[in-house]
């Protein structure tokens, strides 16, 4: 298949080379077959989300490198002022700043988060693992705080600009939804029931619901089951089978609440607790009735540039990830003013 695709591309390249010249069609036309053609503009409209994703990745790479070089420069300035090497200076500062992890903290963490340590069956190994993780977090925390002090001291100005999210048209069904269909702000969420970040994103949406009325903000749920999440697609189907009976949001909330137990048994249990018509629900699941809908949502998300979950579109403006509440509020307020 790879060989055939390359032959096809080679054929298109050669053909383009033959016809290109002064008599070729307008430069903005990308391809033409008889009276049918595609312009570069039409292609770009469908790729705008992917372009933004590429721009965002480039920005993040630049920012990461900027931060590394800035940290090196600031440490070098401080070290030279004290007649030390950068490594000596950093070591001396970190020794004063890194918080010591106590045995009591490790024990408390283990009791509250048993699933965080690998199930080795060896208590000493589990304690060692947790201690190492907590010490690394303490180091990161101390370093971040120290660099923040240096940034403030040297009055650093970061002028690198993040890419502006494009405003795109989200196609396809605008349901299930919460809020007034005529609300001036619509948030379309592409989500995955097996994604832990999507679960955290639900708290964000709940906080927004406390700040804005249903007449101001409407929330639309779309499915983007991430490949590799073995239960994501089936959980999405189950939620839409519940939607057929008008109980999507209750089912949605129950799936996220019991995310660690996703599976056929749970889907039936939730349907029972919600008193859904069991025959209709089971027939919907057995017949894969909602597969086209889930696939359609995934394809639309991919077209828009969604590469991970959750991804939100606030009146078409892409926000990737469950960002801080203030960031969502700023965009929503901006849209409400319009």
JSON list of N, CA, C and O in Angstrom, two decimals, residues 234-287:
[
{"chain": "A", "resi": 234, "resn": "UNK", "atom": "N", "xyz": [-16.77, 2.33, 23.67]},
{"chain": "A", "resi": 234, "resn": "UNK", "atom": "CA", "xyz": [-17.98, 1.63, 24.14]},
{"chain": "A", "resi": 234, "resn": "UNK", "atom": "C", "xyz": [-18.71, 2.47, 25.19]},
{"chain": "A", "resi": 234, "resn": "UNK", "atom": "O", "xyz": [-19.95, 2.50, 25.22]},
{"chain": "A", "resi": 235, "resn": "UNK", "atom": "N", "xyz": [-17.96, 3.17, 26.03]},
{"chain": "A", "resi": 235, "resn": "UNK", "atom": "CA", "xyz": [-18.59, 4.05, 27.01]},
{"chain": "A", "resi": 235, "resn": "UNK", "atom": "C", "xyz": [-19.35, 5.17, 26.30]},
{"chain": "A", "resi": 235, "resn": "UNK", "atom": "O", "xyz": [-20.44, 5.56, 26.71]},
{"chain": "A", "resi": 236, "resn": "UNK", "atom": "N", "xyz": [-18.75, 5.68, 25.23]},
{"chain": "A", "resi": 236, "resn": "UNK", "atom": "CA", "xyz": [-19.42, 6.72, 24.43]},
{"chain": "A", "resi": 236, "resn": "UNK", "atom": "C", "xyz": [-20.72, 6.19, 23.85]},
{"chain": "A", "resi": 236, "resn": "UNK", "atom": "O", "xyz": [-21.76, 6.87, 23.87]},
{"chain": "A", "resi": 237, "resn": "UNK", "atom": "N", "xyz": [-20.67, 4.96, 23.31]},
{"chain": "A", "resi": 237, "resn": "UNK", "atom": "CA", "xyz": [-21.89, 4.35, 22.76]},
{"chain": "A", "resi": 237, "resn": "UNK", "atom": "C", "xyz": [-22.96, 4.22, 23.83]},
{"chain": "A", "resi": 237, "resn": "UNK", "atom": "O", "xyz": [-24.14, 4.52, 23.59]},
{"chain": "A", "resi": 238, "resn": "UNK", "atom": "N", "xyz": [-22.56, 3.76, 25.01]},
{"chain": "A", "resi": 238, "resn": "UNK", "atom": "CA", "xyz": [-23.53, 3.57, 26.10]},
{"chain": "A", "resi": 238, "resn": "UNK", "atom": "C", "xyz": [-24.19, 4.89, 26.46]},
{"chain": "A", "resi": 238, "resn": "UNK", "atom": "O", "xyz": [-25.41, 4.95, 26.69]},
{"chain": "A", "resi": 239, "resn": "UNK", "atom": "N", "xyz": [-23.39, 5.97, 26.51]},
{"chain": "A", "resi": 239, "resn": "UNK", "atom": "CA", "xyz": [-23.96, 7.27, 26.86]},
{"chain": "A", "resi": 239, "resn": "UNK", "atom": "C", "xyz": [-24.99, 7.72, 25.82]},
{"chain": "A", "resi": 239, "resn": "UNK", "atom": "O", "xyz": [-26.01, 8.33, 26.16]},
{"chain": "A", "resi": 240, "resn": "UNK", "atom": "N", "xyz": [-24.72, 7.42, 24.54]},
{"chain": "A", "resi": 240, "resn": "UNK", "atom": "CA", "xyz": [-25.65, 7.83, 23.49]},
{"chain": "A", "resi": 240, "resn": "UNK", "atom": "C", "xyz": [-26.88, 6.93, 23.46]},
{"chain": "A", "resi": 240, "resn": "UNK", "atom": "O", "xyz": [-27.97, 7.37, 23.05]},
{"chain": "A", "resi": 241, "resn": "UNK", "atom": "N", "xyz": [-26.73, 5.69, 23.87]},
{"chain": "A", "resi": 241, "resn": "UNK", "atom": "CA", "xyz": [-27.92, 4.83, 24.01]},
{"chain": "A", "resi": 241, "resn": "UNK", "atom": "C", "xyz": [-28.80, 5.35, 25.13]},
{"chain": "A", "resi": 241, "resn": "UNK", "atom": "O", "xyz": [-30.03, 5.29, 25.05]},
{"chain": "A", "resi": 242, "resn": "UNK", "atom": "N", "xyz": [-28.18, 5.91, 26.17]},
{"chain": "A", "resi": 242, "resn": "UNK", "atom": "CA", "xyz": [-28.95, 6.54, 27.24]},
{"chain": "A", "resi": 242, "resn": "UNK", "atom": "C", "xyz": [-29.58, 7.83, 26.72]},
{"chain": "A", "resi": 242, "resn": "UNK", "atom": "O", "xyz": [-30.70, 8.20, 27.11]},
{"chain": "A", "resi": 243, "resn": "UNK", "atom": "N", "xyz": [-28.89, 8.52, 25.84]},
{"chain": "A", "resi": 243, "resn": "UNK", "atom": "CA", "xyz": [-29.40, 9.76, 25.25]},
{"chain": "A", "resi": 243, "resn": "UNK", "atom": "C", "xyz": [-30.68, 9.49, 24.47]},
{"chain": "A", "resi": 243, "resn": "UNK", "atom": "O", "xyz": [-31.58, 10.34, 24.44]},
{"chain": "A", "resi": 244, "resn": "UNK", "atom": "N", "xyz": [-30.77, 8.32, 23.85]},
{"chain": "A", "resi": 244, "resn": "UNK", "atom": "CA", "xyz": [-31.99, 7.95, 23.12]},
{"chain": "A", "resi": 244, "resn": "UNK", "atom": "C", "xyz": [-33.21, 7.99, 24.04]},
{"chain": "A", "resi": 244, "resn": "UNK", "atom": "O", "xyz": [-34.33, 8.22, 23.59]},
{"chain": "A", "resi": 245, "resn": "UNK", "atom": "N", "xyz": [-32.97, 7.75, 25.33]},
{"chain": "A", "resi": 245, "resn": "UNK", "atom": "CA", "xyz": [-34.06, 7.74, 26.30]},
{"chain": "A", "resi": 245, "resn": "UNK", "atom": "C", "xyz": [-34.08, 9.01, 27.16]},
{"chain": "A", "resi": 245, "resn": "UNK", "atom": "O", "xyz": [-34.70, 9.05, 28.22]},
{"chain": "A", "resi": 246, "resn": "UNK", "atom": "N", "xyz": [-33.36, 10.03, 26.68]},
{"chain": "A", "resi": 246, "resn": "UNK", "atom": "CA", "xyz": [-33.39, 11.33, 27.35]},
{"chain": "A", "resi": 246, "resn": "UNK", "atom": "C", "xyz": [-32.62, 11.40, 28.65]},
{"chain": "A", "resi": 246, "resn": "UNK", "atom": "O", "xyz": [-32.88, 12.29, 29.47]},
{"chain": "A", "resi": 247, "resn": "UNK", "atom": "N", "xyz": [-31.63, 10.52, 28.86]},
{"chain": "A", "resi": 247, "resn": "UNK", "atom": "CA", "xyz": [-30.91, 10.52, 30.13]},
{"chain": "A", "resi": 247, "resn": "UNK", "atom": "C", "xyz": [-29.39, 10.62, 29.93]},
{"chain": "A", "resi": 247, "resn": "UNK", "atom": "O", "xyz": [-28.63, 10.09, 30.72]},
{"chain": "A", "resi": 248, "resn": "UNK", "atom": "N", "xyz": [-28.99, 11.33, 28.89]},
{"chain": "A", "resi": 248, "resn": "UNK", "atom": "CA", "xyz": [-27.54, 11.40, 28.61]},
{"chain": "A", "resi": 248, "resn": "UNK", "atom": "C", "xyz": [-26.75, 11.98, 29.76]},
{"chain": "A", "resi": 248, "resn": "UNK", "atom": "O", "xyz": [-25.74, 11.41, 30.18]},
{"chain": "A", "resi": 249, "resn": "UNK", "atom": "N", "xyz": [-27.15, 13.13, 30.28]},
{"chain": "A", "resi": 249, "resn": "UNK", "atom": "CA", "xyz": [-26.31, 13.82, 31.25]},
{"chain": "A", "resi": 249, "resn": "UNK", "atom": "C", "xyz": [-26.19, 13.06, 32.56]},
{"chain": "A", "resi": 249, "resn": "UNK", "atom": "O", "xyz": [-25.12, 13.05, 33.19]},
{"chain": "A", "resi": 250, "resn": "UNK", "atom": "N", "xyz": [-27.26, 12.41, 32.97]},
{"chain": "A", "resi": 250, "resn": "UNK", "atom": "CA", "xyz": [-27.18, 11.59, 34.18]},
{"chain": "A", "resi": 250, "resn": "UNK", "atom": "C", "xyz": [-26.21, 10.42, 33.95]},
{"chain": "A", "resi": 250, "resn": "UNK", "atom": "O", "xyz": [-25.41, 10.07, 34.83]},
{"chain": "A", "resi": 251, "resn": "UNK", "atom": "N", "xyz": [-26.28, 9.84, 32.76]},
{"chain": "A", "resi": 251, "resn": "UNK", "atom": "CA", "xyz": [-25.40, 8.72, 32.43]},
{"chain": "A", "resi": 251, "resn": "UNK", "atom": "C", "xyz": [-23.95, 9.22, 32.32]},
{"chain": "A", "resi": 251, "resn": "UNK", "atom": "O", "xyz": [-23.02, 8.57, 32.81]},
{"chain": "A", "resi": 252, "resn": "UNK", "atom": "N", "xyz": [-23.79, 10.36, 31.70]},
{"chain": "A", "resi": 252, "resn": "UNK", "atom": "CA", "xyz": [-22.48, 11.02, 31.54]},
{"chain": "A", "resi": 252, "resn": "UNK", "atom": "C", "xyz": [-21.83, 11.22, 32.92]},
{"chain": "A", "resi": 252, "resn": "UNK", "atom": "O", "xyz": [-20.66, 10.88, 33.14]},
{"chain": "A", "resi": 253, "resn": "UNK", "atom": "N", "xyz": [-22.59, 11.77, 33.85]},
{"chain": "A", "resi": 253, "resn": "UNK", "atom": "CA", "xyz": [-22.05, 12.04, 35.19]},
{"chain": "A", "resi": 253, "resn": "UNK", "atom": "C", "xyz": [-21.66, 10.75, 35.89]},
{"chain": "A", "resi": 253, "resn": "UNK", "atom": "O", "xyz": [-20.63, 10.68, 36.57]},
{"chain": "A", "resi": 254, "resn": "UNK", "atom": "N", "xyz": [-22.48, 9.70, 35.72]},
{"chain": "A", "resi": 254, "resn": "UNK", "atom": "CA", "xyz": [-22.20, 8.42, 36.38]},
{"chain": "A", "resi": 254, "resn": "UNK", "atom": "C", "xyz": [-20.95, 7.76, 35.80]},
{"chain": "A", "resi": 254, "resn": "UNK", "atom": "O", "xyz": [-20.16, 7.15, 36.53]},
{"chain": "A", "resi": 255, "resn": "UNK", "atom": "N", "xyz": [-20.73, 7.89, 34.49]},
{"chain": "A", "resi": 255, "resn": "UNK", "atom": "CA", "xyz": [-19.53, 7.31, 33.87]},
{"chain": "A", "resi": 255, "resn": "UNK", "atom": "C", "xyz": [-18.27, 7.97, 34.40]},
{"chain": "A", "resi": 255, "resn": "UNK", "atom": "O", "xyz": [-17.30, 7.30, 34.74]},
{"chain": "A", "resi": 256, "resn": "UNK", "atom": "N", "xyz": [-18.27, 9.29, 34.49]},
{"chain": "A", "resi": 256, "resn": "UNK", "atom": "CA", "xyz": [-17.09, 9.98, 35.00]},
{"chain": "A", "resi": 256, "resn": "UNK", "atom": "C", "xyz": [-16.88, 9.69, 36.48]},
{"chain": "A", "resi": 256, "resn": "UNK", "atom": "O", "xyz": [-15.74, 9.57, 36.95]},
{"chain": "A", "resi": 257, "resn": "UNK", "atom": "N", "xyz": [-17.98, 9.56, 37.23]},
{"chain": "A", "resi": 257, "resn": "UNK", "atom": "CA", "xyz": [-17.86, 9.29, 38.66]},
{"chain": "A", "resi": 257, "resn": "UNK", "atom": "C", "xyz": [-17.25, 7.92, 38.93]},
{"chain": "A", "resi": 257, "resn": "UNK", "atom": "O", "xyz": [-16.59, 7.70, 39.94]},
{"chain": "A", "resi": 258, "resn": "UNK", "atom": "N", "xyz": [-17.47, 6.96, 38.00]},
{"chain": "A", "resi": 258, "resn": "UNK", "atom": "CA", "xyz": [-16.96, 5.59, 38.18]},
{"chain": "A", "resi": 258, "resn": "UNK", "atom": "C", "xyz": [-15.99, 5.23, 37.05]},
{"chain": "A", "resi": 258, "resn": "UNK", "atom": "O", "xyz": [-16.00, 4.11, 36.54]},
{"chain": "A", "resi": 259, "resn": "UNK", "atom": "N", "xyz": [-15.17, 6.19, 36.69]},
{"chain": "A", "resi": 259, "resn": "UNK", "atom": "CA", "xyz": [-14.26, 6.05, 35.55]},
{"chain": "A", "resi": 259, "resn": "UNK", "atom": "C", "xyz": [-13.35, 4.83, 35.66]},
{"chain": "A", "resi": 259, "resn": "UNK", "atom": "O", "xyz": [-13.03, 4.18, 34.67]},
{"chain": "A", "resi": 260, "resn": "UNK", "atom": "N", "xyz": [-12.93, 4.49, 36.88]},
{"chain": "A", "resi": 260, "resn": "UNK", "atom": "CA", "xyz": [-12.01, 3.37, 37.06]},
{"chain": "A", "resi": 260, "resn": "UNK", "atom": "C", "xyz": [-12.67, 2.02, 36.81]},
{"chain": "A", "resi": 260, "resn": "UNK", "atom": "O", "xyz": [-11.98, 1.00, 36.67]},
{"chain": "A", "resi": 261, "resn": "UNK", "atom": "N", "xyz": [-14.00, 1.99, 36.74]},
{"chain": "A", "resi": 261, "resn": "UNK", "atom": "CA", "xyz": [-14.71, 0.71, 36.60]},
{"chain": "A", "resi": 261, "resn": "UNK", "atom": "C", "xyz": [-15.39, 0.56, 35.24]},
{"chain": "A", "resi": 261, "resn": "UNK", "atom": "O", "xyz": [-16.27, -0.28, 35.07]},
{"chain": "A", "resi": 262, "resn": "UNK", "atom": "N", "xyz": [-14.98, 1.34, 34.24]},
{"chain": "A", "resi": 262, "resn": "UNK", "atom": "CA", "xyz": [-15.62, 1.27, 32.93]},
{"chain": "A", "resi": 262, "resn": "UNK", "atom": "C", "xyz": [-15.60, -0.15, 32.38]},
{"chain": "A", "resi": 262, "resn": "UNK", "atom": "O", "xyz": [-14.58, -0.83, 32.43]},
{"chain": "A", "resi": 263, "resn": "UNK", "atom": "N", "xyz": [-16.74, -0.58, 31.83]},
{"chain": "A", "resi": 263, "resn": "UNK", "atom": "CA", "xyz": [-16.85, -1.91, 31.27]},
{"chain": "A", "resi": 263, "resn": "UNK", "atom": "C", "xyz": [-18.31, -2.27, 31.10]},
{"chain": "A", "resi": 263, "resn": "UNK", "atom": "O", "xyz": [-19.21, -1.56, 31.60]},
{"chain": "A", "resi": 264, "resn": "UNK", "atom": "N", "xyz": [-18.58, -3.36, 30.42]},
{"chain": "A", "resi": 264, "resn": "UNK", "atom": "CA", "xyz": [-19.96, -3.76, 30.11]},
{"chain": "A", "resi": 264, "resn": "UNK", "atom": "C", "xyz": [-20.83, -3.88, 31.36]},
{"chain": "A", "resi": 264, "resn": "UNK", "atom": "O", "xyz": [-22.00, -3.49, 31.35]},
{"chain": "A", "resi": 265, "resn": "UNK", "atom": "N", "xyz": [-20.25, -4.42, 32.43]},
{"chain": "A", "resi": 265, "resn": "UNK", "atom": "CA", "xyz": [-21.02, -4.58, 33.67]},
{"chain": "A", "resi": 265, "resn": "UNK", "atom": "C", "xyz": [-21.50, -3.24, 34.19]},
{"chain": "A", "resi": 265, "resn": "UNK", "atom": "O", "xyz": [-22.67, -3.08, 34.56]},
{"chain": "A", "resi": 266, "resn": "UNK", "atom": "N", "xyz": [-20.61, -2.24, 34.19]},
{"chain": "A", "resi": 266, "resn": "UNK", "atom": "CA", "xyz": [-20.97, -0.92, 34.70]},
{"chain": "A", "resi": 266, "resn": "UNK", "atom": "C", "xyz": [-22.03, -0.26, 33.83]},
{"chain": "A", "resi": 266, "resn": "UNK", "atom": "O", "xyz": [-22.95, 0.36, 34.35]},
{"chain": "A", "resi": 267, "resn": "UNK", "atom": "N", "xyz": [-21.91, -0.42, 32.51]},
{"chain": "A", "resi": 267, "resn": "UNK", "atom": "CA", "xyz": [-22.86, 0.23, 31.61]},
{"chain": "A", "resi": 267, "resn": "UNK", "atom": "C", "xyz": [-24.28, -0.26, 31.90]},
{"chain": "A", "resi": 267, "resn": "UNK", "atom": "O", "xyz": [-25.23, 0.53, 31.91]},
{"chain": "A", "resi": 268, "resn": "UNK", "atom": "N", "xyz": [-24.41, -1.57, 32.14]},
{"chain": "A", "resi": 268, "resn": "UNK", "atom": "CA", "xyz": [-25.73, -2.11, 32.47]},
{"chain": "A", "resi": 268, "resn": "UNK", "atom": "C", "xyz": [-26.22, -1.66, 33.83]},
{"chain": "A", "resi": 268, "resn": "UNK", "atom": "O", "xyz": [-27.40, -1.36, 34.02]},
{"chain": "A", "resi": 269, "resn": "UNK", "atom": "N", "xyz": [-25.29, -1.57, 34.80]},
{"chain": "A", "resi": 269, "resn": "UNK", "atom": "CA", "xyz": [-25.66, -1.15, 36.15]},
{"chain": "A", "resi": 269, "resn": "UNK", "atom": "C", "xyz": [-26.17, 0.29, 36.16]},
{"chain": "A", "resi": 269, "resn": "UNK", "atom": "O", "xyz": [-27.18, 0.60, 36.81]},
{"chain": "A", "resi": 270, "resn": "UNK", "atom": "N", "xyz": [-25.48, 1.16, 35.43]},
{"chain": "A", "resi": 270, "resn": "UNK", "atom": "CA", "xyz": [-25.92, 2.56, 35.40]},
{"chain": "A", "resi": 270, "resn": "UNK", "atom": "C", "xyz": [-27.29, 2.68, 34.73]},
{"chain": "A", "resi": 270, "resn": "UNK", "atom": "O", "xyz": [-28.17, 3.41, 35.20]},
{"chain": "A", "resi": 271, "resn": "UNK", "atom": "N", "xyz": [-27.47, 1.91, 33.64]},
{"chain": "A", "resi": 271, "resn": "UNK", "atom": "CA", "xyz": [-28.76, 1.93, 32.96]},
{"chain": "A", "resi": 271, "resn": "UNK", "atom": "C", "xyz": [-29.88, 1.49, 33.90]},
{"chain": "A", "resi": 271, "resn": "UNK", "atom": "O", "xyz": [-30.97, 2.06, 33.90]},
{"chain": "A", "resi": 272, "resn": "UNK", "atom": "N", "xyz": [-29.58, 0.49, 34.74]},
{"chain": "A", "resi": 272, "resn": "UNK", "atom": "CA", "xyz": [-30.57, 0.01, 35.70]},
{"chain": "A", "resi": 272, "resn": "UNK", "atom": "C", "xyz": [-30.90, 1.04, 36.76]},
{"chain": "A", "resi": 272, "resn": "UNK", "atom": "O", "xyz": [-32.07, 1.26, 37.09]},
{"chain": "A", "resi": 273, "resn": "UNK", "atom": "N", "xyz": [-29.86, 1.69, 37.30]},
{"chain": "A", "resi": 273, "resn": "UNK", "atom": "CA", "xyz": [-30.07, 2.71, 38.33]},
{"chain": "A", "resi": 273, "resn": "UNK", "atom": "C", "xyz": [-30.86, 3.90, 37.79]},
{"chain": "A", "resi": 273, "resn": "UNK", "atom": "O", "xyz": [-31.62, 4.53, 38.54]},
{"chain": "A", "resi": 274, "resn": "UNK", "atom": "N", "xyz": [-30.68, 4.20, 36.51]},
{"chain": "A", "resi": 274, "resn": "UNK", "atom": "CA", "xyz": [-31.41, 5.32, 35.90]},
{"chain": "A", "resi": 274, "resn": "UNK", "atom": "C", "xyz": [-32.79, 4.89, 35.40]},
{"chain": "A", "resi": 274, "resn": "UNK", "atom": "O", "xyz": [-33.52, 5.69, 34.82]},
{"chain": "A", "resi": 275, "resn": "UNK", "atom": "N", "xyz": [-33.10, 3.60, 35.61]},
{"chain": "A", "resi": 275, "resn": "UNK", "atom": "CA", "xyz": [-34.40, 3.04, 35.21]},
{"chain": "A", "resi": 275, "resn": "UNK", "atom": "C", "xyz": [-34.66, 3.21, 33.70]},
{"chain": "A", "resi": 275, "resn": "UNK", "atom": "O", "xyz": [-35.77, 3.54, 33.28]},
{"chain": "A", "resi": 276, "resn": "UNK", "atom": "N", "xyz": [-33.61, 2.99, 32.91]},
{"chain": "A", "resi": 276, "resn": "UNK", "atom": "CA", "xyz": [-33.78, 3.02, 31.46]},
{"chain": "A", "resi": 276, "resn": "UNK", "atom": "C", "xyz": [-34.51, 1.76, 31.02]},
{"chain": "A", "resi": 276, "resn": "UNK", "atom": "O", "xyz": [-34.48, 0.73, 31.70]},
{"chain": "A", "resi": 277, "resn": "UNK", "atom": "N", "xyz": [-35.16, 1.83, 29.86]},
{"chain": "A", "resi": 277, "resn": "UNK", "atom": "CA", "xyz": [-35.79, 0.64, 29.28]},
{"chain": "A", "resi": 277, "resn": "UNK", "atom": "C", "xyz": [-34.66, -0.31, 28.89]},
{"chain": "A", "resi": 277, "resn": "UNK", "atom": "O", "xyz": [-33.90, -0.05, 27.95]},
{"chain": "A", "resi": 278, "resn": "UNK", "atom": "N", "xyz": [-34.54, -1.42, 29.63]},
{"chain": "A", "resi": 278, "resn": "UNK", "atom": "CA", "xyz": [-33.41, -2.34, 29.45]},
{"chain": "A", "resi": 278, "resn": "UNK", "atom": "C", "xyz": [-33.37, -2.93, 28.05]},
{"chain": "A", "resi": 278, "resn": "UNK", "atom": "O", "xyz": [-32.29, -3.08, 27.46]},
{"chain": "A", "resi": 279, "resn": "UNK", "atom": "N", "xyz": [-34.53, -3.31, 27.51]},
{"chain": "A", "resi": 279, "resn": "UNK", "atom": "CA", "xyz": [-34.56, -3.92, 26.17]},
{"chain": "A", "resi": 279, "resn": "UNK", "atom": "C", "xyz": [-34.05, -2.94, 25.11]},
{"chain": "A", "resi": 279, "resn": "UNK", "atom": "O", "xyz": [-33.26, -3.32, 24.24]},
{"chain": "A", "resi": 280, "resn": "UNK", "atom": "N", "xyz": [-34.50, -1.69, 25.19]},
{"chain": "A", "resi": 280, "resn": "UNK", "atom": "CA", "xyz": [-34.06, -0.69, 24.22]},
{"chain": "A", "resi": 280, "resn": "UNK", "atom": "C", "xyz": [-32.57, -0.40, 24.36]},
{"chain": "A", "resi": 280, "resn": "UNK", "atom": "O", "xyz": [-31.84, -0.28, 23.37]},
{"chain": "A", "resi": 281, "resn": "UNK", "atom": "N", "xyz": [-32.12, -0.29, 25.62]},
{"chain": "A", "resi": 281, "resn": "UNK", "atom": "CA", "xyz": [-30.71, 0.01, 25.86]},
{"chain": "A", "resi": 281, "resn": "UNK", "atom": "C", "xyz": [-29.83, -1.13, 25.36]},
{"chain": "A", "resi": 281, "resn": "UNK", "atom": "O", "xyz": [-28.84, -0.91, 24.65]},
{"chain": "A", "resi": 282, "resn": "UNK", "atom": "N", "xyz": [-30.18, -2.36, 25.68]},
{"chain": "A", "resi": 282, "resn": "UNK", "atom": "CA", "xyz": [-29.38, -3.52, 25.28]},
{"chain": "A", "resi": 282, "resn": "UNK", "atom": "C", "xyz": [-29.38, -3.70, 23.76]},
{"chain": "A", "resi": 282, "resn": "UNK", "atom": "O", "xyz": [-28.36, -4.05, 23.16]},
{"chain": "A", "resi": 283, "resn": "UNK", "atom": "N", "xyz": [-30.54, -3.43, 23.13]},
{"chain": "A", "resi": 283, "resn": "UNK", "atom": "CA", "xyz": [-30.62, -3.55, 21.67]},
{"chain": "A", "resi": 283, "resn": "UNK", "atom": "C", "xyz": [-29.75, -2.49, 21.01]},
{"chain": "A", "resi": 283, "resn": "UNK", "atom": "O", "xyz": [-29.08, -2.75, 20.01]},
{"chain": "A", "resi": 284, "resn": "UNK", "atom": "N", "xyz": [-29.74, -1.31, 21.58]},
{"chain": "A", "resi": 284, "resn": "UNK", "atom": "CA", "xyz": [-28.91, -0.22, 21.06]},
{"chain": "A", "resi": 284, "resn": "UNK", "atom": "C", "xyz": [-27.43, -0.59, 21.13]},
{"chain": "A", "resi": 284, "resn": "UNK", "atom": "O", "xyz": [-26.68, -0.39, 20.17]},
{"chain": "A", "resi": 285, "resn": "UNK", "atom": "N", "xyz": [-27.02, -1.16, 22.26]},
{"chain": "A", "resi": 285, "resn": "UNK", "atom": "CA", "xyz": [-25.62, -1.54, 22.44]},
{"chain": "A", "resi": 285, "resn": "UNK", "atom": "C", "xyz": [-25.25, -2.72, 21.54]},
{"chain": "A", "resi": 285, "resn": "UNK", "atom": "O", "xyz": [-24.21, -2.71, 20.86]},
{"chain": "A", "resi": 286, "resn": "UNK", "atom": "N", "xyz": [-26.10, -3.73, 21.52]},
{"chain": "A", "resi": 286, "resn": "UNK", "atom": "CA", "xyz": [-25.81, -4.95, 20.75]},
{"chain": "A", "resi": 286, "resn": "UNK", "atom": "C", "xyz": [-25.76, -4.66, 19.25]},
{"chain": "A", "resi": 286, "resn": "UNK", "atom": "O", "xyz": [-24.99, -5.28, 18.50]},
{"chain": "A", "resi": 287, "resn": "UNK", "atom": "N", "xyz": [-26.58, -3.72, 18.81]},
{"chain": "A", "resi": 287, "resn": "UNK", "atom": "CA", "xyz": [-26.64, -3.41, 17.38]},
{"chain": "A", "resi": 287, "resn": "UNK", "atom": "C", "xyz": [-25.65, -2.36, 16.92]},
{"chain": "A", "resi": 287, "resn": "UNK", "atom": "O", "xyz": [-25.65, -1.95, 15.76]}
]
